[in-house]
Coordinates of C-alpha atoms and ligand atoms in Angstrom, one line a residue:
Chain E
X1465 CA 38.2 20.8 -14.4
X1466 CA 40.7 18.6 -12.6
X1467 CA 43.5 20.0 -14.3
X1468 CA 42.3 23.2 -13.0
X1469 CA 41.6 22.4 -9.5
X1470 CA 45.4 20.9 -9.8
X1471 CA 46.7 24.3 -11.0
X1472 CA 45.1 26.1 -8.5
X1473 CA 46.3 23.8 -5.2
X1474 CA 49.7 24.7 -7.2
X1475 CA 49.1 27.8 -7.5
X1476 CA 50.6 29.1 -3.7
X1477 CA 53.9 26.5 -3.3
X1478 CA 54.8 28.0 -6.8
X1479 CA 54.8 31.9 -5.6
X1480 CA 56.7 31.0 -2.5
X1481 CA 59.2 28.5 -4.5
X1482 CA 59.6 31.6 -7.0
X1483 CA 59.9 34.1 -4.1
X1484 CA 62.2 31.8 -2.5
X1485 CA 64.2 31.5 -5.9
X1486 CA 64.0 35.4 -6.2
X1487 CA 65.2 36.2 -2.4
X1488 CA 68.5 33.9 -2.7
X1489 CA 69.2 35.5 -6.5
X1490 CA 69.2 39.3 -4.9
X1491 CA 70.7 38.0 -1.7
X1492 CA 68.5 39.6 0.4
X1493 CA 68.7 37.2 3.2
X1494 CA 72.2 35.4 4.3
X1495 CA 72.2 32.0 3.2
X1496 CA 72.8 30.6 7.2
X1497 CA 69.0 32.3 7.4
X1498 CA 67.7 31.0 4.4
X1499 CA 69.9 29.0 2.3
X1500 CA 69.6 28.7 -1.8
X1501 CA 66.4 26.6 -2.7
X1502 CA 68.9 24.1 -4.9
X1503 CA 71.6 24.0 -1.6
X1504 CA 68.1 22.4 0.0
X1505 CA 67.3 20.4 -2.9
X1506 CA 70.7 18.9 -2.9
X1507 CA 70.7 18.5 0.8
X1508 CA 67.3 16.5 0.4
X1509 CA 68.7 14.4 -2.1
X1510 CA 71.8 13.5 -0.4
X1511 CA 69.8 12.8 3.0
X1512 CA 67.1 10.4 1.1
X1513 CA 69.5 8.7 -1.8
X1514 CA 73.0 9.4 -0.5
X1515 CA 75.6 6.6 1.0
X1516 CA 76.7 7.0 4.6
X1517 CA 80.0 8.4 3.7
X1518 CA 78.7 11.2 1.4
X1519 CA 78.1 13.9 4.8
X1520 CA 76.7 13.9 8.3
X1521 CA 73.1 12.7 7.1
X1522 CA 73.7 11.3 4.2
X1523 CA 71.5 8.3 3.3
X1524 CA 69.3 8.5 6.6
X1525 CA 66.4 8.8 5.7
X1526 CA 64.7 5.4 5.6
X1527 CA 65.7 5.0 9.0
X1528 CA 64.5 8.5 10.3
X1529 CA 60.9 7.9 8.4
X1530 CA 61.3 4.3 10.1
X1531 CA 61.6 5.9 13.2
X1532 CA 59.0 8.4 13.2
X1533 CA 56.3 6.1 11.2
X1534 CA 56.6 3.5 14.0
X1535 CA 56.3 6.1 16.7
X1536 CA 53.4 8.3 15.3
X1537 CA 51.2 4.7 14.3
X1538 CA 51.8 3.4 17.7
X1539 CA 50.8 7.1 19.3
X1540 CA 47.7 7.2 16.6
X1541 CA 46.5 4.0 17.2
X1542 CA 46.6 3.7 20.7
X1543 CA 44.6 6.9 20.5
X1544 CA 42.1 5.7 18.3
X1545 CA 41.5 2.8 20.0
X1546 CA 41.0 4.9 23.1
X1547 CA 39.1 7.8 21.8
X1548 CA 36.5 6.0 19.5
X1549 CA 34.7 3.6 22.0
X1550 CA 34.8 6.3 24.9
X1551 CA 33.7 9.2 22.0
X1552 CA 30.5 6.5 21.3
X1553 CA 29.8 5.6 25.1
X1554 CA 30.1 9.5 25.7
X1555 CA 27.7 10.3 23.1
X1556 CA 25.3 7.8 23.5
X1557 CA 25.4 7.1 27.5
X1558 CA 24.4 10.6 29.6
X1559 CA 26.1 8.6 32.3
X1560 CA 29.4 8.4 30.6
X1561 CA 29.4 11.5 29.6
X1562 CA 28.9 13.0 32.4
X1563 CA 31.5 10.9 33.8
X1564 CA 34.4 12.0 31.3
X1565 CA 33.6 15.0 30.0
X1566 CA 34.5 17.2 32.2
X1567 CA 38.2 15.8 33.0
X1568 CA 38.8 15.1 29.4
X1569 CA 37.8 18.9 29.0
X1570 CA 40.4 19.7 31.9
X1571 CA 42.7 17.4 30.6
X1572 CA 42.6 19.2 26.7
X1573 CA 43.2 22.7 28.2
X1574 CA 46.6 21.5 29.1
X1575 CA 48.7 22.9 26.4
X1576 CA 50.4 19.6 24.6
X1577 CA 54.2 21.0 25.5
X1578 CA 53.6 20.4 29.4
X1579 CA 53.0 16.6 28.9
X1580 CA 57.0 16.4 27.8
X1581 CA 58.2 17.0 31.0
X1582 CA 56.5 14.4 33.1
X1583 CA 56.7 12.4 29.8
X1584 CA 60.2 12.1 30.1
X1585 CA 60.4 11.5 33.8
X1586 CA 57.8 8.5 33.5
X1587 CA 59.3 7.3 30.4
X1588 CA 62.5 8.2 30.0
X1589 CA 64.2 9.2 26.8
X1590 CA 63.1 7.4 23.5
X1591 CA 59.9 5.9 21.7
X1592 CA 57.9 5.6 24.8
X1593 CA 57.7 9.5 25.8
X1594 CA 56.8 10.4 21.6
X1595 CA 54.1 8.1 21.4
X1596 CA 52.8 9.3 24.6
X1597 CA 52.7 13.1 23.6
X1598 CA 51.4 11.6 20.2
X1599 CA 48.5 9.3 21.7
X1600 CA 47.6 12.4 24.1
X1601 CA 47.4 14.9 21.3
X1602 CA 45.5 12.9 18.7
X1603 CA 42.8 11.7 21.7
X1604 CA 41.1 14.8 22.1
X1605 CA 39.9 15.6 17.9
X1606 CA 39.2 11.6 18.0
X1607 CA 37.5 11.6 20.8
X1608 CA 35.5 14.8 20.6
X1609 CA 34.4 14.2 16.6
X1610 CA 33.4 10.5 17.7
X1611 CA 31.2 11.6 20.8
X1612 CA 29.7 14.4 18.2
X1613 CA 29.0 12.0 15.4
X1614 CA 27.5 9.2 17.9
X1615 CA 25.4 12.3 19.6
X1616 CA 23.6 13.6 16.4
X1617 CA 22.4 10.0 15.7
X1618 CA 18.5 10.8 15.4
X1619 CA 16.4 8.4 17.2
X1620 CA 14.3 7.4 14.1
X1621 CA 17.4 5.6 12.9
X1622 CA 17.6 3.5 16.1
X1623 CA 13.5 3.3 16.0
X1624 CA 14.2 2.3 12.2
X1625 CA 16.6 -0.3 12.8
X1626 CA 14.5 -2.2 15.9
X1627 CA 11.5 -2.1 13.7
X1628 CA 13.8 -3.8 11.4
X1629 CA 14.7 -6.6 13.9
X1630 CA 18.4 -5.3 14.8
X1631 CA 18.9 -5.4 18.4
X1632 CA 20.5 -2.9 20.6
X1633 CA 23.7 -4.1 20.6
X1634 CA 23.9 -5.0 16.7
X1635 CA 22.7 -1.8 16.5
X1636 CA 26.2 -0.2 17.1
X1637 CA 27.9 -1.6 14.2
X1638 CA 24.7 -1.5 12.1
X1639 CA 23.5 1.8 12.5
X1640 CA 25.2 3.9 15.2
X1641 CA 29.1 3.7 13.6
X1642 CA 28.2 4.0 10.0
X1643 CA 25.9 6.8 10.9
X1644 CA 29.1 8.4 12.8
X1645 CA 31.3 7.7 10.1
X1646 CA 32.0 10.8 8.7
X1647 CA 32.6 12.4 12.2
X1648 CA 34.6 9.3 13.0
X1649 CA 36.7 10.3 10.2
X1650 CA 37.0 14.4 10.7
X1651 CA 38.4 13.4 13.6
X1652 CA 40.7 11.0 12.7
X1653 CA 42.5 13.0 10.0
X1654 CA 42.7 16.0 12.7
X1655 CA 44.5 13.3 14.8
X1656 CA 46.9 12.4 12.1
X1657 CA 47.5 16.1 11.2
X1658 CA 48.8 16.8 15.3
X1659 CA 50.4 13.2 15.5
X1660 CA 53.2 14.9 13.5
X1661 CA 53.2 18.1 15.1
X1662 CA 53.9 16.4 18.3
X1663 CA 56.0 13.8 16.9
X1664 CA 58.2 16.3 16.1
X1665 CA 57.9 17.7 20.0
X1666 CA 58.5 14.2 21.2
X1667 CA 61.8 13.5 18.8
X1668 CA 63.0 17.0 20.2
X1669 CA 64.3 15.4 23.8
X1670 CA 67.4 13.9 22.4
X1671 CA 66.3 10.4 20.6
X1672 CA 68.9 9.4 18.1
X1673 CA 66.7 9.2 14.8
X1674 CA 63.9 10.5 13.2
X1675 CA 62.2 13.3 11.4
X1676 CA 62.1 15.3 14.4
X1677 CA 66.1 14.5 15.5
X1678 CA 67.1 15.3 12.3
X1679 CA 65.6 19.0 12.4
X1680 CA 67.0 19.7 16.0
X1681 CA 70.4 18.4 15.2
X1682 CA 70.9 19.8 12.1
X1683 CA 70.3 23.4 14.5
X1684 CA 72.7 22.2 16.8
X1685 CA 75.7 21.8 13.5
X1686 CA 74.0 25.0 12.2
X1687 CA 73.0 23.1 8.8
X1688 CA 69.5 25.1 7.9
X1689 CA 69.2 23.4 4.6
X1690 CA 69.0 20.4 6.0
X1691 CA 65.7 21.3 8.7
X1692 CA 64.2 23.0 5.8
X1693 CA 64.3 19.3 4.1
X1694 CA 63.5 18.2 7.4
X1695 CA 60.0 20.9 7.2
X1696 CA 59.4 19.7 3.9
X1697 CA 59.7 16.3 4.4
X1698 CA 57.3 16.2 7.2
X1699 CA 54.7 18.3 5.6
X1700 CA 55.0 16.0 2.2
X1701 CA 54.8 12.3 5.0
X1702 CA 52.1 13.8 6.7
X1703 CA 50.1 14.7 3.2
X1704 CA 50.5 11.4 2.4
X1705 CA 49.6 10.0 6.1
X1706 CA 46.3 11.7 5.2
X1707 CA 45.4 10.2 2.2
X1708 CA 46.3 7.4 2.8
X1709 CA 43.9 7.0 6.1
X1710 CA 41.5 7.9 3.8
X1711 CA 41.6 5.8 1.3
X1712 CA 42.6 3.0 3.8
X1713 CA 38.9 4.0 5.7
X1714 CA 37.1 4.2 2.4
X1715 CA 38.6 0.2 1.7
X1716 CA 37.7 -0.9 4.9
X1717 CA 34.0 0.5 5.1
X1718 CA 31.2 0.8 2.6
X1719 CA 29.6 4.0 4.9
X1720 CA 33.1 6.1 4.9
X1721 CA 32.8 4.9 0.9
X1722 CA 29.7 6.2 0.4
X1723 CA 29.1 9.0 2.8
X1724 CA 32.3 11.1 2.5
Chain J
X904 CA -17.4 -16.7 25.5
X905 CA -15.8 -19.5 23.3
X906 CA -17.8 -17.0 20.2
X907 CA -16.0 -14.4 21.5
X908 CA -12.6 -15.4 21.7
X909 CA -12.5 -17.0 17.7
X910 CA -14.0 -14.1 16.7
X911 CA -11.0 -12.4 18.2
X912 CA -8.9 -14.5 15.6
X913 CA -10.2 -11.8 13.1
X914 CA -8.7 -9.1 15.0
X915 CA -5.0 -7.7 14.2
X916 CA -4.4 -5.2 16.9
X917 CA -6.6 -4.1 19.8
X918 CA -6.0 -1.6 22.4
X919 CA -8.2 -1.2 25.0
X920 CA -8.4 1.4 28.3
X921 CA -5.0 2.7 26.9
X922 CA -3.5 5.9 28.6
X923 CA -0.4 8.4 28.0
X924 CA 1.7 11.3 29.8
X925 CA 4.4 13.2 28.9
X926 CA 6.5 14.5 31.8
X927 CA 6.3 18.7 31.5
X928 CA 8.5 20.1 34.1
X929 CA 7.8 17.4 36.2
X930 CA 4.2 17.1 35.9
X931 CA 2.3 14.5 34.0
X932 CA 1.0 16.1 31.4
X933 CA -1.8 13.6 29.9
X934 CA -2.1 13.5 25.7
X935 CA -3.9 9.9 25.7
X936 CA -6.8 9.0 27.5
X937 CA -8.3 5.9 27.3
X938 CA -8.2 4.7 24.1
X939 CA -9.6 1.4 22.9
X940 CA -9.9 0.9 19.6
X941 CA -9.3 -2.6 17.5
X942 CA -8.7 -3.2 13.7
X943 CA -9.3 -6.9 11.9
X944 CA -6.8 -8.6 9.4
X945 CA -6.9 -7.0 6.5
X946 CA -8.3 -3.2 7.2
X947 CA -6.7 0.1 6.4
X948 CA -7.7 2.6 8.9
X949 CA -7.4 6.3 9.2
X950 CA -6.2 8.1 12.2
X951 CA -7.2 11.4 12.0
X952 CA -7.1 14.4 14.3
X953 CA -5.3 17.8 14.4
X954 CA -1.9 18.5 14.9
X955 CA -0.9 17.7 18.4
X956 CA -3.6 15.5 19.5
X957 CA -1.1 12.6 20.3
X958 CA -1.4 10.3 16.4
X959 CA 2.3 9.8 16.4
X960 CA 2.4 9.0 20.4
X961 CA -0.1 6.0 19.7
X962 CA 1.4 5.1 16.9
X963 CA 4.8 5.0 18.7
X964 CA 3.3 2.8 21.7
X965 CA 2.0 0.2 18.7
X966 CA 5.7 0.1 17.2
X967 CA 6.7 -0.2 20.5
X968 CA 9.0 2.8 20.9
X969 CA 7.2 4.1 23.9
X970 CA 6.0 1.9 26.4
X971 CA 2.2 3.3 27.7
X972 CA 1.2 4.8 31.1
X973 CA -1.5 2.5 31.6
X974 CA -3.5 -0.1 29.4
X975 CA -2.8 -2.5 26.7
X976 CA -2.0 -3.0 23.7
X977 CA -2.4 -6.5 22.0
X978 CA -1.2 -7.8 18.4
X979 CA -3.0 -10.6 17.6
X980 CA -3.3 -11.7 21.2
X981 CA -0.1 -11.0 22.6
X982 CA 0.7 -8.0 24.7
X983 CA 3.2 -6.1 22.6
X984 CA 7.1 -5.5 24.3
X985 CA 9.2 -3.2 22.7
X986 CA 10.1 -2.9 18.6
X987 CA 9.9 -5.7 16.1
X988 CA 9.6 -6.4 12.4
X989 CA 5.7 -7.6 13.1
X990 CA 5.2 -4.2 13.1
X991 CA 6.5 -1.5 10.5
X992 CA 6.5 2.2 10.6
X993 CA 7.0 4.4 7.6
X994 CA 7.9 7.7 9.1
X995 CA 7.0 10.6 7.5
X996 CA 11.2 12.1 8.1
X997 CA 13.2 10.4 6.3
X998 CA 14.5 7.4 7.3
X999 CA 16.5 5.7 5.4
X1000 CA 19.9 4.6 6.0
X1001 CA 22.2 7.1 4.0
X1002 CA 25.1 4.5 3.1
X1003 CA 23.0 2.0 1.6
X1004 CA 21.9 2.2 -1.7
X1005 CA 18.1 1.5 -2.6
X1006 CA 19.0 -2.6 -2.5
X1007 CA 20.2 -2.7 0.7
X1008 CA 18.1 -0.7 2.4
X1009 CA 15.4 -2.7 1.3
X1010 CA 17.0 -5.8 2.2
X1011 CA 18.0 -4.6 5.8
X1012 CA 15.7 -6.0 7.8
X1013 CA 15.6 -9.4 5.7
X1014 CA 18.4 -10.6 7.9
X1015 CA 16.3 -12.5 10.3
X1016 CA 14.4 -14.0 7.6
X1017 CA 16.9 -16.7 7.0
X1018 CA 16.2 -16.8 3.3
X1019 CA 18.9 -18.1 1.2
X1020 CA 20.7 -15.7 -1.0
X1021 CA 19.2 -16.9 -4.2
X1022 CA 15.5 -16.3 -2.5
X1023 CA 16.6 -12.9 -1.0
X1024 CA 17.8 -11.4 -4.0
X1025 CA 14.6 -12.7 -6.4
X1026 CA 12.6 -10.9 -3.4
X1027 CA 14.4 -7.9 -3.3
X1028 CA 14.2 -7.2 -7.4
X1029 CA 10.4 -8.3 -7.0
X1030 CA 9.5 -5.7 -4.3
X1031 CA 12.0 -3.0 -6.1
X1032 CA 10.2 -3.4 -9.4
X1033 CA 6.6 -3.5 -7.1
X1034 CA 7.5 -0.1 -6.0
X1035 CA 8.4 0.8 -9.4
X1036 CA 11.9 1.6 -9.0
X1037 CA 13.4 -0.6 -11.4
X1038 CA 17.0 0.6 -12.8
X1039 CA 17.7 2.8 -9.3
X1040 CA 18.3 -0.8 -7.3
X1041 CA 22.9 1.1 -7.0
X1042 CA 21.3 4.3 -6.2
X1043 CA 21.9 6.3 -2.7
X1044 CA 19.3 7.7 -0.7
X1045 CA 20.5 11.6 -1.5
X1046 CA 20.5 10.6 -5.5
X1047 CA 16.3 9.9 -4.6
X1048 CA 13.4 12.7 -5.1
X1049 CA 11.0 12.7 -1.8
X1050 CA 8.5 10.8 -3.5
X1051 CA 11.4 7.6 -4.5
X1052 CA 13.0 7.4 -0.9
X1053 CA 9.0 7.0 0.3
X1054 CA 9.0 4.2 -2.2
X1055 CA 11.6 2.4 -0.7
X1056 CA 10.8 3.1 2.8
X1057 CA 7.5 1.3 2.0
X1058 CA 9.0 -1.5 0.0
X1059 CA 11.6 -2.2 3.1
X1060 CA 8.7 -2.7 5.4
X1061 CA 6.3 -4.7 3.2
X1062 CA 8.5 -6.6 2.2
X1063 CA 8.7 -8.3 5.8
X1064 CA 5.1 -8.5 5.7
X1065 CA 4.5 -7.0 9.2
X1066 CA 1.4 -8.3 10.7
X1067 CA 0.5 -4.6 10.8
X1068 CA 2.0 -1.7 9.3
X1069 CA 2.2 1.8 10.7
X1070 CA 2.2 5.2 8.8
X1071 CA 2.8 8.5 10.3
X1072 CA 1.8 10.6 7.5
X1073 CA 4.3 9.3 4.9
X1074 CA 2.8 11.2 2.3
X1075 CA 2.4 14.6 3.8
X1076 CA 5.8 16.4 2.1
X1077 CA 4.6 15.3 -1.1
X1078 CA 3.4 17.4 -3.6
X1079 CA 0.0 16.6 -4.7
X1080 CA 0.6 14.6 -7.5
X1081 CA 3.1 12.3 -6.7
X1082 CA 0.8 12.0 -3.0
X1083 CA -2.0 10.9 -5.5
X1084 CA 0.7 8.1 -7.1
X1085 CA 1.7 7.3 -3.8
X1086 CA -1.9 6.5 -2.6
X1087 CA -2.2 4.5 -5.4
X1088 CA 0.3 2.1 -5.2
X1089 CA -0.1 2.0 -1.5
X1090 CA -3.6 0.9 -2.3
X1091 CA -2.8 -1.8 -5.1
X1092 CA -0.3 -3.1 -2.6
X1093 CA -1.8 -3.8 0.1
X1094 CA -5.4 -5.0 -1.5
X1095 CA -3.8 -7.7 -3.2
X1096 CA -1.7 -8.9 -0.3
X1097 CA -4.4 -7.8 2.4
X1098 CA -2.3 -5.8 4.3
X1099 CA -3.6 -4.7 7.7
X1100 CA -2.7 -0.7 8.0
X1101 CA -3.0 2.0 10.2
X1102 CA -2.3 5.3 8.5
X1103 CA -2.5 8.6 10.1
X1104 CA -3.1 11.8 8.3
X1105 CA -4.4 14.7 8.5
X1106 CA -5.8 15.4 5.2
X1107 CA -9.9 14.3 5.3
X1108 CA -9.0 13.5 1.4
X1109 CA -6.2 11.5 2.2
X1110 CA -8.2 9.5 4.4
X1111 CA -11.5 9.0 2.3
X1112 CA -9.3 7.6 -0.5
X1113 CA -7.7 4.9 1.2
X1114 CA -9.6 4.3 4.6
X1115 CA -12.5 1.2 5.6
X1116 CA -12.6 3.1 8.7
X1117 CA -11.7 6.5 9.9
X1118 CA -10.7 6.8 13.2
X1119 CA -11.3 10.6 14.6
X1120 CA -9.3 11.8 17.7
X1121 CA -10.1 14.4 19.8
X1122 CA -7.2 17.1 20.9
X1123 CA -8.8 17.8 24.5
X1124 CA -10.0 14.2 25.7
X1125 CA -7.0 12.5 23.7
X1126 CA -9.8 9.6 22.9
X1127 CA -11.1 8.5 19.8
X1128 CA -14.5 10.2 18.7
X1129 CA -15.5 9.2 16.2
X1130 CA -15.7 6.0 14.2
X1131 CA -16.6 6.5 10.7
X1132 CA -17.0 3.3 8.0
X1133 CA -16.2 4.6 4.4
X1134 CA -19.1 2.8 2.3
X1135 CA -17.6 3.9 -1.4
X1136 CA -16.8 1.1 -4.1
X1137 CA -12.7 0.9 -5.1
X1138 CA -11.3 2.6 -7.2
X1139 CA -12.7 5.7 -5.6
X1140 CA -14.0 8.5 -7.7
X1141 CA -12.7 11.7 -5.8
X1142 CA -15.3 14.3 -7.9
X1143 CA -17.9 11.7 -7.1
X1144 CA -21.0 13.3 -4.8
X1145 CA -20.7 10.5 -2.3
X1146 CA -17.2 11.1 -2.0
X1147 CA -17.3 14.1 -1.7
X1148 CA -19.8 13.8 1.6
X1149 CA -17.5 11.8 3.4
X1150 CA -15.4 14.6 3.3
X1151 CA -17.7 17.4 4.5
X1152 CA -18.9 15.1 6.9
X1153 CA -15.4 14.7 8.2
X1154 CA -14.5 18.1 8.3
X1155 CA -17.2 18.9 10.1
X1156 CA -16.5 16.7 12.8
X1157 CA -13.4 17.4 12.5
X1158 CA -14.1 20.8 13.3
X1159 CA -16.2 20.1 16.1
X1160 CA -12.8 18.5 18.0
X1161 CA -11.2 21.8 18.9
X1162 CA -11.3 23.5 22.2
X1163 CA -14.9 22.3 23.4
X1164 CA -16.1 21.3 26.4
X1165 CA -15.1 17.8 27.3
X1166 CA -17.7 15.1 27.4
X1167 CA -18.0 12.6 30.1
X1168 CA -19.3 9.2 29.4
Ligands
ATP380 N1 8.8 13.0 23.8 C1 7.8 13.9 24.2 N2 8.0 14.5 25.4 C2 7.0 15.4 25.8 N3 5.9 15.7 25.2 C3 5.7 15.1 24.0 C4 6.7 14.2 23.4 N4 6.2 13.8 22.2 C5 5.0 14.4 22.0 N5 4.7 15.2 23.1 C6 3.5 16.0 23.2 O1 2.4 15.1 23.0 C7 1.4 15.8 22.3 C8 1.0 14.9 21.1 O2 2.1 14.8 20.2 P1 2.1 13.9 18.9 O3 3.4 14.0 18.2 O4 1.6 12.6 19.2 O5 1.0 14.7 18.0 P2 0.4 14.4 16.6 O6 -1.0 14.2 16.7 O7 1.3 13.4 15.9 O8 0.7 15.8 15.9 P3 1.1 16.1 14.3 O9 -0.1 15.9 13.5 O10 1.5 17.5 14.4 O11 2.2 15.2 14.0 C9 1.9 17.1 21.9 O12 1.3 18.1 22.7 C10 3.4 17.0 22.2 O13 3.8 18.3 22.7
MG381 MG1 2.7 13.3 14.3

């Protein structure tokens, strides 16, 4: 049944790869468009295990992922640590809610690409501006899944939990954020998923490395094969981003174990 | 006086001139009026009245989630303020916690208990083998059947032994036969540890089976009617004619509690 399931999440990457295989054989496209799948796989090898003298991004990798880890953790977390206590004071607190929820709606409508200008006046060039755009894009899905998870709380668990002789405040760890949890988590992973895509936005103003600097510089020396390993790349980091906030939740927390 | 007040030792819970309202688009709309009732250590009363006629809103003000209009409520003396583990509910949703398995929801509320480890645990495995779950102590909530998760939501409440504990029909989405267990083993547990219980229902049965008293409400005076002592020897044989009496004589008042003219005393 695994095996299966395997074969089948296979199943589409394996058409393209063959169609991409088939495409460059019959060259149908010129290779500038769409260069030879084994070009790219070259290209990918020399940019991950090459030695600086081997080509223009030879061997850069470590420091590009390096790069773009640090920026897209810092962006994440600060965004987490934002967007989970106001998602649970929303939810809980009429109040707050009522207070936020209408600018952070305002503020959401505001299509992520018109943050990078007055980024880069506030902050200049460099890590501060990408893990701006990052922190502001991954809010919103934190935020919003937190404020729906801490909303459809029913009362009887809080009434459950008194009876049981767990105050209000204990209440919040005890029942109120395992409750959430799964929510908590939805919206974490959607604000993994568009920390990269705006990663990548933030790393296209001219920063000297990372993921992102690599694709846009590799257009400006007209070297597709290597933004395809650039596309790749990403897509493969941010997989593994996913999984791994996954598995890091269901360490941390027997109700992300057990409930998801 | 000094009679009175140490035969008030007896008493578990007693509410007395005890009124509720519900705001309806801005207007008090009453569902309790008046109530005084009282129950000694030890007794399992019925609530019973039709649907709507405000069980689960007195049962509420006793666990302390709603705080009453006017009048007051007093467990063994003192006024009650808010929720505490003196006084259990067992809901008839579900309401157990969904990431703990059958062990810890039943030790949940054993934190401020202050037991050692070693007399927590040996309480726990008592009360899960008491409830006849033995062998599901890893299990989750979803992996239960109704009739299990109603098992361990009474095992995580008696096993605080609340001075009084509360039941909002915990049997009603039972099918008939596990209901019939579940009466059962609510009934050997609380004889032999005198529990004091108030247990609402709506099924005249129900309440013959397991009641001392049975405490009738009315739907349009939100008061208690009626006060009936069931006379009939444990166990209780349900094809039995006396049985059988209480229950006609129920349903008959019962049926008496609908849309009537009130009655002014
Ligand atoms: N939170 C609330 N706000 C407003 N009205 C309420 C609220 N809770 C209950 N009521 C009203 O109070 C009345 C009594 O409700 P209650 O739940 O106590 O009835 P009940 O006797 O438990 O009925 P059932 O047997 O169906 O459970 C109903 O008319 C209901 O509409
Ligand atoms: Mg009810």
């Amino acid at each position: 049944m695994k095996g299966k399931e395997a074969l089948l999440a296979l199943l589409l990457p394996l058409t393209a790869l063959t169609l991409w295989f088939a495409v460059s054989a019959v060259g149908l496209v010129p290779v500038y468009l769409l260069p030879h799948p084994l070009t790219v796989w070259d290209a990918g090898i020399r940019y991950i295990f090459g030695n600086a003298g081997q080509g223009a991004y030879a061997g850069r990798f470590l420091v590009d992922l390096a790069a773009s880890l640090t920026r897209v953790l810092l962006g994440f977390s600060l965004a987490a640590v934002l967007g989970i206590p106001l998602g649970i004071l929303s939810g809980r607190l009429a109040l707050v809610n009522r207070l936020f929820s209408s600018a952070i709606n305002g503020l959401r409508a505001v299509p992520g690409i018109c943050w990078l200008p007055l980024a880069m006046i506030w902050f200049g060039i460099g890590i501060k501006t990408t893990v701006f755009l990052v922190a502001i894009a991954a809010f919103f899905p934190i935020y919003q899944n937190t404020l729906t998870g801490a909303r459809l709380v029913a009362p009887i668990y809080y009434q459950a939990g008194a009876m049981l002789g767990v105050s209000r405040v204990r209440g919040i760890f005890a029942i109120l954020l395992p409750m959430a949890m799964p929510n908590i988590i939805t919206g974490l992973r959607l604000g993994m998923g568009i920390s990269w895509a705006y990663l990548v936005l933030g790393e296209l103003t001219g920063v000297p490395n990372g993921l992102g600097a690599v694709i846009m510089d590799a257009r400006m020396s007209g070297q597709t094969e290597i933004i395809l390993v650039g596309i790749i790349l990403i897509a493969m980091i941010g997989r593994i981003c996913d999984r791994l906030l996954v598995s890091l939740m269901r360490l941390c927390f027997k109700s992300a174990r057990r409930q998801i | 006086m000094s009679v009175e007040s140490s035969g008030n030792t007896e008493i578990t819970l007693e509410i007395a001139g005890l009124s509720h309202s519900f705001l309806h688009n801005g207007a008090a709309e009453p569902v309790l009026r008046n109530i005084s009732l009282s129950i000694r250590r030890g007794e399992l009363v019925c609530l019973v009245g039709r649907s709507g006629c405000g069980k689960s809103t007195l049962l509420k003000i006793i666990a302390g989630f709603l705080s009453p209009s006017r009048g007051h409520c007093l467990l063994e003396g003192r006024p009650i303020s808010g929720p505490g583990p003196d006084r259990c509910v067992v809901f008839q949703e579900e309401a157990l916690f969904p990431w703990l398995t059958v062990r810890e929801n039943i030790a949940f509320g054993l934190r401020g208990k202050r037991w050692t480890p070693a007399i927590r645990n040996h309480q726990v495995d008592r009360f899960i083998e008491l409830v006849g779950l033995r062998g599901y102590d890893e299990h989750l909530p979803r992996a239960l059947s109704g009739g299990m998760k109603q098992r361990v939501a009474l095992a995580r409440v008696l096993i605080l032994s609340p001075l009084i504990l509360l039941m909002d029909e915990p049997f009603g989405a039972l099918d008939a036969q596990t209901r019939d267990e579940m009466q059962e083993l609510l009934l050997s547990l609380s004889q032999e540890r005198s529990q004091t219980i108030l247990f609402v229902t709506h099924d005249v049965q129900e309440a013959v089976t397991l009641a001392d008293r049975v405490l009738l409400m009315d739907q349009d005076s939100g008061r208690i009617r009626e006060d009936v002592r069931v006379e009939l020897e444990r166990p209780r044989d349900r094809s039995a004619p006396p049985f059988q009496q209480y229950c006609i004589q129920l349903h008959q008042l019962l049926r008496q509690t609908g849309p009537r003219p009130m009655i002014a005393d």
